[in-house]
Amino acid sequence: VLLRTTQASQITSAADWTPPKAVQQGPGLPAGVNVAQAAGGHAAPVFYVGDVNGSHGLWKWKAGMTSWQRLIPSADGSAHQALRFFANPYNPAEVYIVDTDGIKRSEDGGVHWQPDESLDAAATANGELHYTSVTLSNEPLAVIKDMLFDRREPGTRFAFTDAGVFYAVDGRTWRQLLN
């Protein structure tokens, strides 16, 4: 299950992850889920969960939904796997994924996906790097390691990748910050 607290300072041990300090969010998680990200703030959170070490699926849940909505593989065929995913914590409609055939972005909460050609070119060094690499322990790693979004500047975000650190101030045009 997915548990949420709004009193993190009161969670001091595993036993504290019970009501009233923590509350279950949504129904039981889909099988294999091992990553969760929240978006939308405290008042109306949207949760994205994935199984990045299994089928690479992605699901979404928010208050009022009776089950987890499967986003990936997408119904329209625009996205196949979420090797990694990054939900904008300040805009629950905006999600990025590293798919097997490109880096993609959704601006409607994961219903439709479009290639983010600028971020794809930046993160893969114009195609020189693959979307995944393998560690010495044979664990797959996606080309984007993390993303950071700015609450005060909605278009500003950073991507930490194998090719370096990149930023966008308009949410679309990615530029290199560090190589």
PDB file of C-alpha atoms in Angstrom:
ATOM      1  CA  VAL A   1       0.000   0.000   0.000  1.00  0.00           C
ATOM      2  CA  LEU A   2       0.987   3.628  -0.362  1.00  0.00           C
ATOM      3  CA  LEU A   3       1.078   5.579   2.899  1.00  0.00           C
ATOM      4  CA  ARG A   4       1.165   9.356   3.299  1.00  0.00           C
ATOM      5  CA  THR A   5       1.949  11.606   6.211  1.00  0.00           C
ATOM      6  CA  THR A   6       1.673  15.349   6.600  1.00  0.00           C
ATOM      7  CA  GLN A   7       3.645  15.120   9.850  1.00  0.00           C
ATOM      8  CA  ALA A   8       7.034  13.791   8.726  1.00  0.00           C
ATOM      9  CA  SER A   9       8.738  15.110  11.861  1.00  0.00           C
ATOM     10  CA  GLN A  10       6.577  12.746  13.932  1.00  0.00           C
ATOM     11  CA  ILE A  11       7.664   9.637  12.008  1.00  0.00           C
ATOM     12  CA  THR A  12      10.624   8.319  13.967  1.00  0.00           C
ATOM     13  CA  SER A  13      10.273   4.559  13.436  1.00  0.00           C
ATOM     14  CA  ALA A  14       8.570   2.061  11.138  1.00  0.00           C
ATOM     15  CA  ALA A  15       5.823   1.613  13.745  1.00  0.00           C
ATOM     16  CA  ASP A  16       4.781   5.260  13.244  1.00  0.00           C
ATOM     17  CA  TRP A  17       3.518   4.520   9.720  1.00  0.00           C
ATOM     18  CA  THR A  18       0.013   3.907  11.066  1.00  0.00           C
ATOM     19  CA  PRO A  19      -3.048   6.125  11.606  1.00  0.00           C
ATOM     20  CA  PRO A  20      -3.283   8.878  12.673  1.00  0.00           C
ATOM     21  CA  LYS A  21       0.321   9.747  11.675  1.00  0.00           C
ATOM     22  CA  ALA A  22       0.048   8.044   8.276  1.00  0.00           C
ATOM     23  CA  VAL A  23      -2.934   7.291   6.054  1.00  0.00           C
ATOM     24  CA  GLN A  24      -3.254   4.861   3.158  1.00  0.00           C
ATOM     25  CA  GLN A  25      -3.591   6.540  -0.230  1.00  0.00           C
ATOM     26  CA  GLY A  26      -5.695   4.706  -2.786  1.00  0.00           C
ATOM     27  CA  PRO A  27      -6.337   0.992  -3.106  1.00  0.00           C
ATOM     28  CA  GLY A  28      -3.566  -1.592  -2.871  1.00  0.00           C
ATOM     29  CA  LEU A  29      -0.673  -0.951  -5.231  1.00  0.00           C
ATOM     30  CA  PRO A  30      -0.358  -2.704  -8.583  1.00  0.00           C
ATOM     31  CA  ALA A  31       1.922  -5.760  -8.487  1.00  0.00           C
ATOM     32  CA  GLY A  32       5.652  -5.046  -8.584  1.00  0.00           C
ATOM     33  CA  VAL A  33       5.462  -1.313  -7.838  1.00  0.00           C
ATOM     34  CA  ASN A  34       8.702  -0.089  -6.275  1.00  0.00           C
ATOM     35  CA  VAL A  35       8.781   3.673  -6.957  1.00  0.00           C
ATOM     36  CA  ALA A  36       6.293   6.391  -5.970  1.00  0.00           C
ATOM     37  CA  GLN A  37       6.248  10.129  -6.668  1.00  0.00           C
ATOM     38  CA  ALA A  38       3.733  12.734  -5.513  1.00  0.00           C
ATOM     39  CA  ALA A  39       2.592  15.802  -7.430  1.00  0.00           C
ATOM     40  CA  GLY A  40       0.052  18.557  -6.899  1.00  0.00           C
ATOM     41  CA  GLY A  41       0.822  19.640  -3.343  1.00  0.00           C
ATOM     42  CA  HIS A  42      -0.705  18.753   0.010  1.00  0.00           C
ATOM     43  CA  ALA A  43      -4.289  19.843  -0.732  1.00  0.00           C
ATOM     44  CA  ALA A  44      -4.908  17.658  -3.819  1.00  0.00           C
ATOM     45  CA  PRO A  45      -2.023  15.231  -4.328  1.00  0.00           C
ATOM     46  CA  VAL A  46      -1.726  12.994  -7.359  1.00  0.00           C
ATOM     47  CA  PHE A  47       0.433   9.898  -6.953  1.00  0.00           C
ATOM     48  CA  TYR A  48       2.415   8.241  -9.722  1.00  0.00           C
ATOM     49  CA  VAL A  49       3.820   4.757  -9.118  1.00  0.00           C
ATOM     50  CA  GLY A  50       5.945   2.495 -11.274  1.00  0.00           C
ATOM     51  CA  ASP A  51       7.691  -0.840 -11.394  1.00  0.00           C
ATOM     52  CA  VAL A  52      10.978   0.347 -12.847  1.00  0.00           C
ATOM     53  CA  ASN A  53      12.635  -3.031 -12.255  1.00  0.00           C
ATOM     54  CA  GLY A  54       9.811  -5.136 -13.733  1.00  0.00           C
ATOM     55  CA  SER A  55       7.459  -4.447 -16.632  1.00  0.00           C
ATOM     56  CA  HIS A  56       8.263  -0.708 -16.480  1.00  0.00           C
ATOM     57  CA  GLY A  57       4.607   0.188 -16.106  1.00  0.00           C
ATOM     58  CA  LEU A  58       3.307   3.497 -14.760  1.00  0.00           C
ATOM     59  CA  TRP A  59       0.070   4.161 -12.858  1.00  0.00           C
ATOM     60  CA  LYS A  60      -1.689   7.202 -11.389  1.00  0.00           C
ATOM     61  CA  TRP A  61      -4.144   7.708  -8.526  1.00  0.00           C
ATOM     62  CA  LYS A  62      -5.837  10.765  -6.982  1.00  0.00           C
ATOM     63  CA  ALA A  63      -8.696  11.228  -4.538  1.00  0.00           C
ATOM     64  CA  GLY A  64     -11.987  10.073  -5.998  1.00  0.00           C
ATOM     65  CA  MET A  65     -10.507   7.325  -8.172  1.00  0.00           C
ATOM     66  CA  THR A  66     -11.532   3.760  -7.263  1.00  0.00           C
ATOM     67  CA  SER A  67      -8.441   2.109  -8.762  1.00  0.00           C
ATOM     68  CA  TRP A  68      -4.976   2.898 -10.051  1.00  0.00           C
ATOM     69  CA  GLN A  69      -5.126   4.162 -13.646  1.00  0.00           C
ATOM     70  CA  ARG A  70      -2.562   2.430 -15.867  1.00  0.00           C
ATOM     71  CA  LEU A  71      -0.724   5.007 -17.984  1.00  0.00           C
ATOM     72  CA  ILE A  72       2.079   2.929 -19.479  1.00  0.00           C
ATOM     73  CA  PRO A  73       1.934   1.099 -21.725  1.00  0.00           C
ATOM     74  CA  SER A  74      -0.293   3.876 -23.029  1.00  0.00           C
ATOM     75  CA  ALA A  75      -3.679   3.158 -24.568  1.00  0.00           C
ATOM     76  CA  ASP A  76      -2.809   5.181 -27.686  1.00  0.00           C
ATOM     77  CA  GLY A  77       0.560   3.452 -28.224  1.00  0.00           C
ATOM     78  CA  SER A  78       2.587   6.643 -27.713  1.00  0.00           C
ATOM     79  CA  ALA A  79       4.561   5.188 -24.773  1.00  0.00           C
ATOM     80  CA  HIS A  80       5.702   1.629 -24.165  1.00  0.00           C
ATOM     81  CA  GLN A  81       7.773   1.506 -20.968  1.00  0.00           C
ATOM     82  CA  ALA A  82       8.718   3.889 -18.196  1.00  0.00           C
ATOM     83  CA  LEU A  83      12.347   2.949 -17.598  1.00  0.00           C
ATOM     84  CA  ARG A  84      12.320   6.001 -15.285  1.00  0.00           C
ATOM     85  CA  PHE A  85       9.653   8.596 -14.642  1.00  0.00           C
ATOM     86  CA  PHE A  86       9.667  12.078 -13.165  1.00  0.00           C
ATOM     87  CA  ALA A  87       6.464  13.788 -12.024  1.00  0.00           C
ATOM     88  CA  ASN A  88       6.540  17.561 -11.645  1.00  0.00           C
ATOM     89  CA  PRO A  89       5.668  17.970  -7.945  1.00  0.00           C
ATOM     90  CA  TYR A  90       4.128  21.407  -8.611  1.00  0.00           C
ATOM     91  CA  ASN A  91       2.100  20.488 -11.699  1.00  0.00           C
ATOM     92  CA  PRO A  92       0.437  17.060 -11.487  1.00  0.00           C
ATOM     93  CA  ALA A  93      -0.373  17.093 -15.206  1.00  0.00           C
ATOM     94  CA  GLU A  94       3.300  17.120 -16.213  1.00  0.00           C
ATOM     95  CA  VAL A  95       5.279  13.860 -16.274  1.00  0.00           C
ATOM     96  CA  TYR A  96       8.476  12.833 -18.072  1.00  0.00           C
ATOM     97  CA  ILE A  97       9.555   9.278 -18.914  1.00  0.00           C
ATOM     98  CA  VAL A  98      12.577   7.581 -20.378  1.00  0.00           C
ATOM     99  CA  ASP A  99      11.012   5.086 -22.806  1.00  0.00           C
ATOM    100  CA  THR A 100      12.795   2.459 -24.864  1.00  0.00           C
ATOM    101  CA  ASP A 101      12.549   4.645 -27.966  1.00  0.00           C
ATOM    102  CA  GLY A 102      12.928   8.151 -26.577  1.00  0.00           C
ATOM    103  CA  ILE A 103      12.433  10.627 -23.797  1.00  0.00           C
ATOM    104  CA  LYS A 104       8.812  11.669 -23.644  1.00  0.00           C
ATOM    105  CA  ARG A 105       6.652  14.219 -21.876  1.00  0.00           C
ATOM    106  CA  SER A 106       2.980  14.284 -20.956  1.00  0.00           C
ATOM    107  CA  GLU A 107       1.138  17.487 -20.189  1.00  0.00           C
ATOM    108  CA  ASP A 108      -2.212  15.830 -19.469  1.00  0.00           C
ATOM    109  CA  GLY A 109      -1.318  13.563 -16.557  1.00  0.00           C
ATOM    110  CA  GLY A 110      -0.025  10.671 -18.631  1.00  0.00           C
ATOM    111  CA  VAL A 111      -2.956  10.159 -21.010  1.00  0.00           C
ATOM    112  CA  HIS A 112      -0.924  11.206 -24.076  1.00  0.00           C
ATOM    113  CA  TRP A 113       2.844  11.227 -24.562  1.00  0.00           C
ATOM    114  CA  GLN A 114       4.934  13.215 -27.034  1.00  0.00           C
ATOM    115  CA  PRO A 115       8.658  13.016 -27.704  1.00  0.00           C
ATOM    116  CA  ASP A 116      10.706  15.713 -25.990  1.00  0.00           C
ATOM    117  CA  GLU A 117      13.264  16.045 -28.764  1.00  0.00           C
ATOM    118  CA  SER A 118      15.281  18.785 -27.064  1.00  0.00           C
ATOM    119  CA  LEU A 119      15.708  16.850 -23.798  1.00  0.00           C
ATOM    120  CA  ASP A 120      16.319  13.619 -25.715  1.00  0.00           C
ATOM    121  CA  ALA A 121      19.149  15.221 -27.715  1.00  0.00           C
ATOM    122  CA  ALA A 122      20.656  16.745 -24.575  1.00  0.00           C
ATOM    123  CA  ALA A 123      20.466  13.619 -22.389  1.00  0.00           C
ATOM    124  CA  THR A 124      21.771  11.250 -25.071  1.00  0.00           C
ATOM    125  CA  ALA A 125      24.452  13.627 -26.400  1.00  0.00           C
ATOM    126  CA  ASN A 126      22.638  13.703 -29.763  1.00  0.00           C
ATOM    127  CA  GLY A 127      22.193   9.943 -29.836  1.00  0.00           C
ATOM    128  CA  GLU A 128      25.689   8.997 -28.654  1.00  0.00           C
ATOM    129  CA  LEU A 129      24.300   7.482 -25.422  1.00  0.00           C
ATOM    130  CA  HIS A 130      21.651   4.782 -25.078  1.00  0.00           C
ATOM    131  CA  TYR A 131      18.446   5.271 -23.069  1.00  0.00           C
ATOM    132  CA  THR A 132      19.682   2.641 -20.616  1.00  0.00           C
ATOM    133  CA  SER A 133      23.005   1.391 -19.372  1.00  0.00           C
ATOM    134  CA  VAL A 134      23.840  -1.569 -17.151  1.00  0.00           C
ATOM    135  CA  THR A 135      25.714  -1.477 -13.854  1.00  0.00           C
ATOM    136  CA  LEU A 136      28.271  -4.032 -12.740  1.00  0.00           C
ATOM    137  CA  SER A 137      25.443  -5.782 -10.852  1.00  0.00           C
ATOM    138  CA  ASN A 138      23.422  -5.988 -14.109  1.00  0.00           C
ATOM    139  CA  GLU A 139      20.847  -3.425 -12.953  1.00  0.00           C
ATOM    140  CA  PRO A 140      19.523  -1.222 -15.757  1.00  0.00           C
ATOM    141  CA  LEU A 141      19.970   2.511 -15.317  1.00  0.00           C
ATOM    142  CA  ALA A 142      18.171   5.144 -17.357  1.00  0.00           C
ATOM    143  CA  VAL A 143      20.084   7.951 -19.070  1.00  0.00           C
ATOM    144  CA  ILE A 144      18.264  10.543 -16.906  1.00  0.00           C
ATOM    145  CA  LYS A 145      19.138  10.072 -13.256  1.00  0.00           C
ATOM    146  CA  ASP A 146      16.935  12.770 -11.739  1.00  0.00           C
ATOM    147  CA  MET A 147      14.971  15.916 -12.485  1.00  0.00           C
ATOM    148  CA  LEU A 148      14.405  19.021 -10.393  1.00  0.00           C
ATOM    149  CA  PHE A 149      11.479  21.410 -10.874  1.00  0.00           C
ATOM    150  CA  ASP A 150      11.186  25.009  -9.620  1.00  0.00           C
ATOM    151  CA  ARG A 151       8.036  25.916  -7.693  1.00  0.00           C
ATOM    152  CA  ARG A 152       8.362  29.666  -8.315  1.00  0.00           C
ATOM    153  CA  GLU A 153       9.281  29.425 -12.011  1.00  0.00           C
ATOM    154  CA  PRO A 154       6.974  26.831 -13.625  1.00  0.00           C
ATOM    155  CA  GLY A 155       9.053  26.512 -16.825  1.00  0.00           C
ATOM    156  CA  THR A 156      12.382  26.066 -15.039  1.00  0.00           C
ATOM    157  CA  ARG A 157      13.636  22.551 -14.537  1.00  0.00           C
ATOM    158  CA  PHE A 158      16.925  20.649 -14.430  1.00  0.00           C
ATOM    159  CA  ALA A 159      17.806  17.191 -15.741  1.00  0.00           C
ATOM    160  CA  PHE A 160      20.748  15.231 -14.334  1.00  0.00           C
ATOM    161  CA  THR A 161      21.917  12.828 -17.027  1.00  0.00           C
ATOM    162  CA  ASP A 162      24.825  10.658 -18.152  1.00  0.00           C
ATOM    163  CA  ALA A 163      25.777  13.473 -20.563  1.00  0.00           C
ATOM    164  CA  GLY A 164      25.743  16.218 -17.905  1.00  0.00           C
ATOM    165  CA  VAL A 165      23.315  18.602 -16.247  1.00  0.00           C
ATOM    166  CA  PHE A 166      20.811  20.456 -18.409  1.00  0.00           C
ATOM    167  CA  TYR A 167      18.227  23.136 -17.736  1.00  0.00           C
ATOM    168  CA  ALA A 168      15.193  24.655 -19.407  1.00  0.00           C
ATOM    169  CA  VAL A 169      13.588  27.956 -18.452  1.00  0.00           C
ATOM    170  CA  ASP A 170      10.620  27.585 -20.805  1.00  0.00           C
ATOM    171  CA  GLY A 171      10.006  23.886 -20.133  1.00  0.00           C
ATOM    172  CA  ARG A 172      10.954  23.021 -23.720  1.00  0.00           C
ATOM    173  CA  THR A 173      14.388  24.260 -24.775  1.00  0.00           C
ATOM    174  CA  TRP A 174      17.132  22.380 -22.948  1.00  0.00           C
ATOM    175  CA  ARG A 175      20.617  23.872 -22.533  1.00  0.00           C
ATOM    176  CA  GLN A 176      23.761  22.442 -21.011  1.00  0.00           C
ATOM    177  CA  LEU A 177      24.762  23.650 -17.562  1.00  0.00           C
ATOM    178  CA  LEU A 178      27.527  21.129 -16.769  1.00  0.00           C
ATOM    179  CA  ASN A 179      29.336  18.635 -18.963  1.00  0.00           C
TER     180      ASN A 179
END
